[in-house]
PDB file of N, CA and C in Angstrom:
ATOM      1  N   UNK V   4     -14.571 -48.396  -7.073  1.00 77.00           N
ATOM      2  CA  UNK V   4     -15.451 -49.454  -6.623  1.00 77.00           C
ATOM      3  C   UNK V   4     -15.481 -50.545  -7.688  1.00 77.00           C
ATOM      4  N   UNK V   5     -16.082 -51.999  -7.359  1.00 88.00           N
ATOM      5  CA  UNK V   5     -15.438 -52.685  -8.157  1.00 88.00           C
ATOM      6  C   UNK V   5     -17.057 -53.481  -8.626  1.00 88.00           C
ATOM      7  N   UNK V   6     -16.896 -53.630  -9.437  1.00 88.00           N
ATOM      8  CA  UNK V   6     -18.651 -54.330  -9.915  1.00 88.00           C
ATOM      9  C   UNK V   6     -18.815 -56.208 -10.036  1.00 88.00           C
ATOM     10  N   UNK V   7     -19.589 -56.171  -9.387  1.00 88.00           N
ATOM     11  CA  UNK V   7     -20.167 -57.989  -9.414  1.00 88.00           C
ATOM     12  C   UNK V   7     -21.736 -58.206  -9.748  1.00 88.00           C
ATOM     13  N   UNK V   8     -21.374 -58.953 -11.444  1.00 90.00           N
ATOM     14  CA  UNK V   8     -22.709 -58.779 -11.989  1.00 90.00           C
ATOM     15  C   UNK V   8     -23.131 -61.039 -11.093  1.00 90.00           C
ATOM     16  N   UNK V   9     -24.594 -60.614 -10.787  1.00 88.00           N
ATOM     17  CA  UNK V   9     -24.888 -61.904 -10.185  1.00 88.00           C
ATOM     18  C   UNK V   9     -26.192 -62.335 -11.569  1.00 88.00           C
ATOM     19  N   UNK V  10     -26.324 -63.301 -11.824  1.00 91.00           N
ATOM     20  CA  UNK V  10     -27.203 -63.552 -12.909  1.00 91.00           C
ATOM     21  C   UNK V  10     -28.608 -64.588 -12.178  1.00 91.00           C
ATOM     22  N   UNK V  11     -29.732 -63.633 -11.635  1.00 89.00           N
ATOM     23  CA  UNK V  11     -30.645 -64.142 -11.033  1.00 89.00           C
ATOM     24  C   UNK V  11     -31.796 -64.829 -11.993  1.00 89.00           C
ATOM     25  N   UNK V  12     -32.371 -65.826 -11.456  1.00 91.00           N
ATOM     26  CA  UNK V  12     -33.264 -66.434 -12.118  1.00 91.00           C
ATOM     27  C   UNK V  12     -34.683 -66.228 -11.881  1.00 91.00           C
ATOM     28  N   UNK V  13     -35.029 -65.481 -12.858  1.00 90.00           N
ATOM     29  CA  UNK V  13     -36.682 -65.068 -12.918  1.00 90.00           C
ATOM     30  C   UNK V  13     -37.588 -65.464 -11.817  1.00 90.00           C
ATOM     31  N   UNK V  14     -37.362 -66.765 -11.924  1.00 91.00           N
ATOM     32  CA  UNK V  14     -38.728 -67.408 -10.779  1.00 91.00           C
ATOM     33  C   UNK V  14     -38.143 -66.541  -9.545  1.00 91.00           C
ATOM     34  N   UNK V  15     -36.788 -66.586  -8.866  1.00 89.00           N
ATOM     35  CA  UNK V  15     -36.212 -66.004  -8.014  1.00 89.00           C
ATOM     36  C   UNK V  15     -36.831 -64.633  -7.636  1.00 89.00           C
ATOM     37  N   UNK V  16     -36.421 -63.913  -8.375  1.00 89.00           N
ATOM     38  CA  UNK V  16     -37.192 -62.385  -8.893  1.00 89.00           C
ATOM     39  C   UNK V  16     -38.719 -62.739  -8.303  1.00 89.00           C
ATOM     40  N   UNK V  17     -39.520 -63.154  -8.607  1.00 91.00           N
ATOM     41  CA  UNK V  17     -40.931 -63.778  -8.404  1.00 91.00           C
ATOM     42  C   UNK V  17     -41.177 -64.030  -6.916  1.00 91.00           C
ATOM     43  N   UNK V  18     -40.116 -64.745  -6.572  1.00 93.00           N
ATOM     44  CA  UNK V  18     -40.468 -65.660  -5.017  1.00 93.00           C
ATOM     45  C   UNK V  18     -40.321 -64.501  -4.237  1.00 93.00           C
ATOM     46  N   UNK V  19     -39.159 -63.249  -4.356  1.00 91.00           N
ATOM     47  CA  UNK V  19     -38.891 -62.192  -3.553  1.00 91.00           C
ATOM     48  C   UNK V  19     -39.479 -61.074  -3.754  1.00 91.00           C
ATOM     49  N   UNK V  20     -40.852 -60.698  -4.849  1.00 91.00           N
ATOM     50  CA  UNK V  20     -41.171 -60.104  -5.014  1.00 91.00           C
ATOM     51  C   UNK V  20     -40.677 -58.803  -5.210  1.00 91.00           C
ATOM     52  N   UNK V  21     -40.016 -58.642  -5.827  1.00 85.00           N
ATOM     53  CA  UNK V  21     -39.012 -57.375  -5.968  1.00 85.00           C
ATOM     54  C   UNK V  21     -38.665 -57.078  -7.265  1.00 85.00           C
ATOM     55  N   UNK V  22     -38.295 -55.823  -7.733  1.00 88.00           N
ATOM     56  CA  UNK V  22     -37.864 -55.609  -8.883  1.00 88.00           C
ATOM     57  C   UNK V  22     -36.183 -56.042  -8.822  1.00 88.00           C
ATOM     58  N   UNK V  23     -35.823 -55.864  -9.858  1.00 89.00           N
ATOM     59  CA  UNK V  23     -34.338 -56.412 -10.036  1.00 89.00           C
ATOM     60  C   UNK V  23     -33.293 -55.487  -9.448  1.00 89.00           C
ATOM     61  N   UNK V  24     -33.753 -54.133  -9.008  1.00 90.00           N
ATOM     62  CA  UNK V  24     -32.756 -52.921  -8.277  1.00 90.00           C
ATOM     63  C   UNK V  24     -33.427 -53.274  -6.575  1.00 90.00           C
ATOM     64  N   UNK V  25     -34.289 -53.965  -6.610  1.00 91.00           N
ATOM     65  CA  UNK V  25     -34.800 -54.151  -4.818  1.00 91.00           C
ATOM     66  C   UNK V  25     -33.880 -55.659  -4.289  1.00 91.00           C
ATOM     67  N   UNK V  26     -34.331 -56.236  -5.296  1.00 92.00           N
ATOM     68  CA  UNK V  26     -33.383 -57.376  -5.370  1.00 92.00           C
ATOM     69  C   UNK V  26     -32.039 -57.522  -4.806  1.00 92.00           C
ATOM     70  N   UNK V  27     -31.277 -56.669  -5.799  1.00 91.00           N
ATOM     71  CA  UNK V  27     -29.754 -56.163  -5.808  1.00 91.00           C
ATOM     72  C   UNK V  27     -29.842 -55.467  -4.334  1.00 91.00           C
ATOM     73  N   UNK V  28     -30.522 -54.861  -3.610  1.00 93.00           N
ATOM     74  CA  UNK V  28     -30.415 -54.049  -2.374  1.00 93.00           C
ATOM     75  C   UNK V  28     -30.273 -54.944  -1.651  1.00 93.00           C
ATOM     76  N   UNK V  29     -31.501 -55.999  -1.240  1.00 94.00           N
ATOM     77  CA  UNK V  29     -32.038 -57.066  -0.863  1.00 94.00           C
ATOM     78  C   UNK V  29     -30.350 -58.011  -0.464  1.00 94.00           C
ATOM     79  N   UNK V  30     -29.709 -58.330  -1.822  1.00 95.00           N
ATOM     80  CA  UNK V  30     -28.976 -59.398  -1.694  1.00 95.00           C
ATOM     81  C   UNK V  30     -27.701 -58.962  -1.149  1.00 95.00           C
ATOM     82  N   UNK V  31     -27.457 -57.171  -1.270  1.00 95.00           N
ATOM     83  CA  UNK V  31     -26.147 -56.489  -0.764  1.00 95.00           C
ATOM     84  C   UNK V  31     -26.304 -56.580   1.335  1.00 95.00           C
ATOM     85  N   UNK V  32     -27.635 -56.122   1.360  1.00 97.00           N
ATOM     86  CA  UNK V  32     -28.153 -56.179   3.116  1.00 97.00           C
ATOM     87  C   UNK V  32     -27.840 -57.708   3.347  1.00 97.00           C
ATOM     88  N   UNK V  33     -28.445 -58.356   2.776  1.00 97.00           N
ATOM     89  CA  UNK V  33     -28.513 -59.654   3.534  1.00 97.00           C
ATOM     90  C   UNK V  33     -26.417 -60.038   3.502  1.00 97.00           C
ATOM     91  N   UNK V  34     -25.817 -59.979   2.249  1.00 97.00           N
ATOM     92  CA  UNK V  34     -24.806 -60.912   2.515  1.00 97.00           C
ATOM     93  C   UNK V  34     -23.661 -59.539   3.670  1.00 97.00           C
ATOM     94  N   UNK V  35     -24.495 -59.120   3.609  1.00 97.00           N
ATOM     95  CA  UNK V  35     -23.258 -57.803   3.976  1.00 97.00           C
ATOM     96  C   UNK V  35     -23.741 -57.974   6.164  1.00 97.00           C
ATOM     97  N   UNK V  36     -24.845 -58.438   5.753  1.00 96.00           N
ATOM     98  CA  UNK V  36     -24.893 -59.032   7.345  1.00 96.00           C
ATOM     99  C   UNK V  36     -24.306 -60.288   7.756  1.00 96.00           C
ATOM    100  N   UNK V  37     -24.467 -61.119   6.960  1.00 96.00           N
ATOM    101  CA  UNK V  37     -23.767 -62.574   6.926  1.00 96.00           C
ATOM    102  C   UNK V  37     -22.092 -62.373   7.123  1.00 96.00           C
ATOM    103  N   UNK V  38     -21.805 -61.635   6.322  1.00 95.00           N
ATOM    104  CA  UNK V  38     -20.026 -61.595   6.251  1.00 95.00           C
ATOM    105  C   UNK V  38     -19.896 -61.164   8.227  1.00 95.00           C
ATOM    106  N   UNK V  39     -20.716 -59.829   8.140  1.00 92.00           N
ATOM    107  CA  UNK V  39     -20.619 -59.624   9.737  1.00 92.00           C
ATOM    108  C   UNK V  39     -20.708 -60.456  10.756  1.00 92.00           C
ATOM    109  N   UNK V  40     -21.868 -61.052  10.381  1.00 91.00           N
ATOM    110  CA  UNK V  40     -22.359 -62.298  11.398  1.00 91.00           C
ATOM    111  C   UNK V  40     -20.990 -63.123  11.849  1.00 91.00           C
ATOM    112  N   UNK V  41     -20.491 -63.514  10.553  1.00 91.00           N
ATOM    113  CA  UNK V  41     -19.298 -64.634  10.297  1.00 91.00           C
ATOM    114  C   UNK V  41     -18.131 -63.883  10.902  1.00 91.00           C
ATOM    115  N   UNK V  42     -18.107 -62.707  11.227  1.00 88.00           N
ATOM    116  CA  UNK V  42     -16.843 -62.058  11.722  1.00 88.00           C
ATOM    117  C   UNK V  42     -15.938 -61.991  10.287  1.00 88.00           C
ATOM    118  N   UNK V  43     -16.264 -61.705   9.544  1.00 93.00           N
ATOM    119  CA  UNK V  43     -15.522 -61.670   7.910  1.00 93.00           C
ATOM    120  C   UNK V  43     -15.471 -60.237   7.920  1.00 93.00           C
ATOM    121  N   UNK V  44     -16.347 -59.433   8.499  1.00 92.00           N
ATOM    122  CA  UNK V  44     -16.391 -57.716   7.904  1.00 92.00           C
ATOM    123  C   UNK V  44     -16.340 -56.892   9.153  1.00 92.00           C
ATOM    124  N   UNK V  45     -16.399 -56.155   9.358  1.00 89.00           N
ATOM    125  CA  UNK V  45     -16.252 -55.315  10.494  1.00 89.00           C
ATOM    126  C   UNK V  45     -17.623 -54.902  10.482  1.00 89.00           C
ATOM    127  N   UNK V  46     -18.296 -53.765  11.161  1.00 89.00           N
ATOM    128  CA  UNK V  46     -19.797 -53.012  10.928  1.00 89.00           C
ATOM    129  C   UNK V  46     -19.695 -52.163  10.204  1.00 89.00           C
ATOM    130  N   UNK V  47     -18.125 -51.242  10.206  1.00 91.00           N
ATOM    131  CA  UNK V  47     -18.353 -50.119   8.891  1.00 91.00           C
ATOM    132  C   UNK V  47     -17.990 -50.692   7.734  1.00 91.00           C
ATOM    133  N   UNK V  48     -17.484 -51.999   7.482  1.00 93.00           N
ATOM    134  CA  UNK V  48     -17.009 -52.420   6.372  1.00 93.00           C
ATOM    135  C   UNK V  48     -18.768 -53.098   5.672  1.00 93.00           C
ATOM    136  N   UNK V  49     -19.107 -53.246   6.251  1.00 94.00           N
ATOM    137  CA  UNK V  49     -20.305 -54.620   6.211  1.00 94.00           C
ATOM    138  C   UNK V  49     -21.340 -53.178   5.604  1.00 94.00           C
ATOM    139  N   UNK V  50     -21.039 -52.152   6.399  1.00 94.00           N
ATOM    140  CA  UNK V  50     -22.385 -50.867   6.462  1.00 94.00           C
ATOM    141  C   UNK V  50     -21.998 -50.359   4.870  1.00 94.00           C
ATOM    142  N   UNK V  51     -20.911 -50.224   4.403  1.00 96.00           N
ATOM    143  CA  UNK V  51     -20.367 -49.891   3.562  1.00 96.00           C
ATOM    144  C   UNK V  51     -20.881 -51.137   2.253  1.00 96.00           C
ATOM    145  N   UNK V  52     -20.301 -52.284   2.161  1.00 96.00           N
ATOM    146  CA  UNK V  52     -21.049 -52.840   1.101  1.00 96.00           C
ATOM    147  C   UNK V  52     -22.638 -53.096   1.031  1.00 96.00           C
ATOM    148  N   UNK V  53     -23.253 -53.095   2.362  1.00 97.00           N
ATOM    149  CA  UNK V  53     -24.758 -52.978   2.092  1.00 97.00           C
ATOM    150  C   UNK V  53     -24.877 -51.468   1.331  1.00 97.00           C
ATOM    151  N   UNK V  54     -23.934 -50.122   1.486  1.00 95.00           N
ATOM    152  CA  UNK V  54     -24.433 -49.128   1.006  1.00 95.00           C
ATOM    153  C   UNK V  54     -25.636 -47.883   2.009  1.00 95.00           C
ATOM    154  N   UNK V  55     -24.947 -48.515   3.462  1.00 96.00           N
ATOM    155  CA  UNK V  55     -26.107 -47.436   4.177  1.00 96.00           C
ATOM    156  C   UNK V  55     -25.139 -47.075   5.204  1.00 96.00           C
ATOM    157  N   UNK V  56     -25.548 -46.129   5.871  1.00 94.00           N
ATOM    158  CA  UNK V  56     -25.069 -45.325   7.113  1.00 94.00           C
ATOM    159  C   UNK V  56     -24.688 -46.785   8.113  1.00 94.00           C
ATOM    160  N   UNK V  57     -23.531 -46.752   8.999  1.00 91.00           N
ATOM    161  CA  UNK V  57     -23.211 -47.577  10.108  1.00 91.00           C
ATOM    162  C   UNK V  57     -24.269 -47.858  10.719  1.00 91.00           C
ATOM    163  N   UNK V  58     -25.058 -46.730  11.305  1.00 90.00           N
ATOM    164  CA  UNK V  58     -26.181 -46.803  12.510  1.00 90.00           C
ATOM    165  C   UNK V  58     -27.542 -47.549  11.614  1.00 90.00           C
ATOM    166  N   UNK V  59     -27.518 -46.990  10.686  1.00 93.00           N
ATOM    167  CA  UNK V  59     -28.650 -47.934   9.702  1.00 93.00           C
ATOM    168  C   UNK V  59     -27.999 -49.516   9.681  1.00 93.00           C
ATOM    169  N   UNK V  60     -27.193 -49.818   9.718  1.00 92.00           N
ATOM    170  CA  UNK V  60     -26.939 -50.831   9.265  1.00 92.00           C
ATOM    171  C   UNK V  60     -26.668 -51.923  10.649  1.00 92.00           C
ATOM    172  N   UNK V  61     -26.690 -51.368  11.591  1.00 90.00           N
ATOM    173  CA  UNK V  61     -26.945 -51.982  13.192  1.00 90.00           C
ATOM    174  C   UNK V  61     -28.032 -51.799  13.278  1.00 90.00           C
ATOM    175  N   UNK V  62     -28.830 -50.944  13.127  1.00 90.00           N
ATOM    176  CA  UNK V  62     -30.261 -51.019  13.173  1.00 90.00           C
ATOM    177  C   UNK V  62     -31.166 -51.801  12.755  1.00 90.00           C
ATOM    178  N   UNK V  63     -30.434 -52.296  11.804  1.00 93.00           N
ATOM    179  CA  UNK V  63     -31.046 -53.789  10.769  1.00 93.00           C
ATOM    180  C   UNK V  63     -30.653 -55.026  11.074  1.00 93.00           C
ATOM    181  N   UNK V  64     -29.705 -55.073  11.793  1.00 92.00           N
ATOM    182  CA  UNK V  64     -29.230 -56.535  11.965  1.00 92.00           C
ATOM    183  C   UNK V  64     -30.064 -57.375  12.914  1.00 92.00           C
ATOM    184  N   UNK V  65     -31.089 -56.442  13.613  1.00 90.00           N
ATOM    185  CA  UNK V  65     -32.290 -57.513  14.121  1.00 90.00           C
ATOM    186  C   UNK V  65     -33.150 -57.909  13.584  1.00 90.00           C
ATOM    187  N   UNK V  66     -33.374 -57.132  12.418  1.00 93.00           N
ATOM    188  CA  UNK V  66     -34.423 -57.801  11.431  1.00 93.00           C
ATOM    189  C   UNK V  66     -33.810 -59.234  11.007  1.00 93.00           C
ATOM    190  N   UNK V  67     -32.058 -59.809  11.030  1.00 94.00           N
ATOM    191  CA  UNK V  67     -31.861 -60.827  10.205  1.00 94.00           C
ATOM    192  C   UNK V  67     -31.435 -61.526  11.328  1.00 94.00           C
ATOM    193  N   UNK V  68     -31.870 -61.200  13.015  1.00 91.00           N
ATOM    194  CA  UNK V  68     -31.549 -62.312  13.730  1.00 91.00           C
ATOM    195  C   UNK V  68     -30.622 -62.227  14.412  1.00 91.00           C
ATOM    196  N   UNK V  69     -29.312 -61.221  13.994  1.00 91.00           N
ATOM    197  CA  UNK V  69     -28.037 -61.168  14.453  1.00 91.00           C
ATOM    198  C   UNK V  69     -28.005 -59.860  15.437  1.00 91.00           C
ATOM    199  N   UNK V  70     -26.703 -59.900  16.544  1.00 83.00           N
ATOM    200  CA  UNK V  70     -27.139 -59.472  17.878  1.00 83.00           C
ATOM    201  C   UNK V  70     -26.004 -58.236  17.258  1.00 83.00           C
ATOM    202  N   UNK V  71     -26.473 -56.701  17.694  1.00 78.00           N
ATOM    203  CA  UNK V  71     -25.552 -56.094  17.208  1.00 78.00           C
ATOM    204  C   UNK V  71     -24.156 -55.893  17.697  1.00 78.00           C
ATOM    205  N   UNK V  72     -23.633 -56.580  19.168  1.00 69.00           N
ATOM    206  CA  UNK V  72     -22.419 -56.305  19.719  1.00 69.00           C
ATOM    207  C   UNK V  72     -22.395 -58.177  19.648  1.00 69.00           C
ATOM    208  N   UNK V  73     -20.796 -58.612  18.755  1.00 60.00           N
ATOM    209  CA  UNK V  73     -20.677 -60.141  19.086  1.00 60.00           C
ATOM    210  C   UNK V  73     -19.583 -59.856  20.017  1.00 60.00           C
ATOM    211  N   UNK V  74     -19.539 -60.901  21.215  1.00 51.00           N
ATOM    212  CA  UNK V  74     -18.681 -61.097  21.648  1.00 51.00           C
ATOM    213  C   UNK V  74     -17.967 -62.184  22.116  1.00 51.00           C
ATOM    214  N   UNK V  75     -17.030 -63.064  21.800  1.00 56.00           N
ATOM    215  CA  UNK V  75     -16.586 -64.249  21.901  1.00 56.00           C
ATOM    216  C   UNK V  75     -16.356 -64.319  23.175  1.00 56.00           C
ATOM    217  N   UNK V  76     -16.001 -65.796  23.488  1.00 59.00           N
ATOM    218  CA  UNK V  76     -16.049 -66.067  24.908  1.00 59.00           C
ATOM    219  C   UNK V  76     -14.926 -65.566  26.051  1.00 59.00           C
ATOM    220  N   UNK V  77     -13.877 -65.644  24.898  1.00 61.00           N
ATOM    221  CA  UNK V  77     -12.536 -64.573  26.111  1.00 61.00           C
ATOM    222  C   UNK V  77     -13.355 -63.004  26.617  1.00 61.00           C
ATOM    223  N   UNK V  78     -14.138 -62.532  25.456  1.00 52.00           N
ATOM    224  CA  UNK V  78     -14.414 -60.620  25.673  1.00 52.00           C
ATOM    225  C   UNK V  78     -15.842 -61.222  26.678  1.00 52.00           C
ATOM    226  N   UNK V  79     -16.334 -62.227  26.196  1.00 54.00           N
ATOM    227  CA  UNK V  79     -17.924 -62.448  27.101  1.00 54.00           C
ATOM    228  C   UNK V  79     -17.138 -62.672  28.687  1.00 54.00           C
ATOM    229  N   UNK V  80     -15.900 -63.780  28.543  1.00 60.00           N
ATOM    230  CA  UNK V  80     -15.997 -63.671  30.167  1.00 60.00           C
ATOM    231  C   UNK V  80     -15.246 -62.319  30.786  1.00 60.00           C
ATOM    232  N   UNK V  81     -14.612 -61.954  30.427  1.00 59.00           N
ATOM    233  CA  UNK V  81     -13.750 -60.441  30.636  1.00 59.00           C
ATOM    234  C   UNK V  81     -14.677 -59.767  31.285  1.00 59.00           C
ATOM    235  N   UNK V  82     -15.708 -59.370  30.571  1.00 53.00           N
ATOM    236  CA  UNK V  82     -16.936 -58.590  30.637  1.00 53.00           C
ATOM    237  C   UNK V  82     -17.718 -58.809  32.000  1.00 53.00           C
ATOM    238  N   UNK V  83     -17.794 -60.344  32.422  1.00 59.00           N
ATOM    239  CA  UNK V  83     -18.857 -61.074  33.425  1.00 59.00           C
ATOM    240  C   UNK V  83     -17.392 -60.768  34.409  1.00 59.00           C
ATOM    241  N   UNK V  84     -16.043 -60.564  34.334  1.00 64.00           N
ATOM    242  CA  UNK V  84     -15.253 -60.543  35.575  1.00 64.00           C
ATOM    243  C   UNK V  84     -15.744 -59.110  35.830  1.00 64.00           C
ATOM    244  N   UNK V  85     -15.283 -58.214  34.870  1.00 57.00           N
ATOM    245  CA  UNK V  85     -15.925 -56.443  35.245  1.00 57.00           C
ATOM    246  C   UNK V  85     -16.928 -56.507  35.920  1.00 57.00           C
ATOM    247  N   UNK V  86     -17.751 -57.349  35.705  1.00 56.00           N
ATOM    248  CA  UNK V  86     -19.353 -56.781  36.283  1.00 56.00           C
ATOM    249  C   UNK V  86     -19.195 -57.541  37.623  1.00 56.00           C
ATOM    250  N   UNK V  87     -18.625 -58.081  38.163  1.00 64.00           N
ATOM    251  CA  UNK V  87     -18.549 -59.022  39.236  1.00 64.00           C
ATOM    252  C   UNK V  87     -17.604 -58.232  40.085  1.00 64.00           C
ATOM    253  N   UNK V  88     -16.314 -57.440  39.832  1.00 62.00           N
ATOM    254  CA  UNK V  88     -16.087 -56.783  40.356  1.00 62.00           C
ATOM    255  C   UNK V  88     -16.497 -55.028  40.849  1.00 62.00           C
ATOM    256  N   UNK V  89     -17.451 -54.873  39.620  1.00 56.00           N
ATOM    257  CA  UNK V  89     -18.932 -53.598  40.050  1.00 56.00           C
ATOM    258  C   UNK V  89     -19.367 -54.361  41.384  1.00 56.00           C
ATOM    259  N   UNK V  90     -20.256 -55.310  41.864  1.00 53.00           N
ATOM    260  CA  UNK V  90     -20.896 -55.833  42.618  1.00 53.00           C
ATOM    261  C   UNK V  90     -20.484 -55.111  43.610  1.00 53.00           C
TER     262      UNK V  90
END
C-alpha cells in the first residue's frame, strides 16, 4: 500500500471538528466517493480506498448525495427499452 501524507491546516481540523485520525477517515470517504461519483473508481475500488466493506460503502453514498447505481444515457435508455418491452 502506498502512503499520502496531506498537510491540514489547524483551523481546518477546527471547522470539521474532528481529531486528525477522524479527519484522515473523513477525507478518504469523501474523495473515495467523488472519484466514484466521477466514474474514476469502480465501487470496490472506491470501497477499498475509503477502507470499508463494498456494501458499507454503497450504503454511504446517500449520505454524500450520490445515487448508488450510475447509469449513462446509452444503459438508462437500454433499460427504459427492457421495461417497455415487460409492458
Amino acid at each position: 500500500m502506498n502512503t499520502i501524507t496531506w498537510n491540514i491546516p489547524r483551523e481546518t481540523l477546527f471547522a470539521l471538528k474532528g481529531s486528525t485520525e477522524d479527519v484522515g477517515v473523513m477525507l478518504r470517504m469523501a474523495s473515495a466517493v467523488k472519484l466514484y461519483e466521477m466514474g474514476r473508481l469502480s465501487s470496490g475500488a472506491a470501497a477499498r480506498l475509503a477502507d470499508v466493506p463494498r456494501a458499507v460503502f454503497l450504503s454511504r453514498l446517500a449520505d454524500y448525495g450520490v445515487d448508488t447505481f450510475q447509469l449513462n444515457e446509452e444503459e438508462l435508455q437500454r433499460q427504459a427499452h427492457l421495461s417497455e418491452k415487460d409492458s
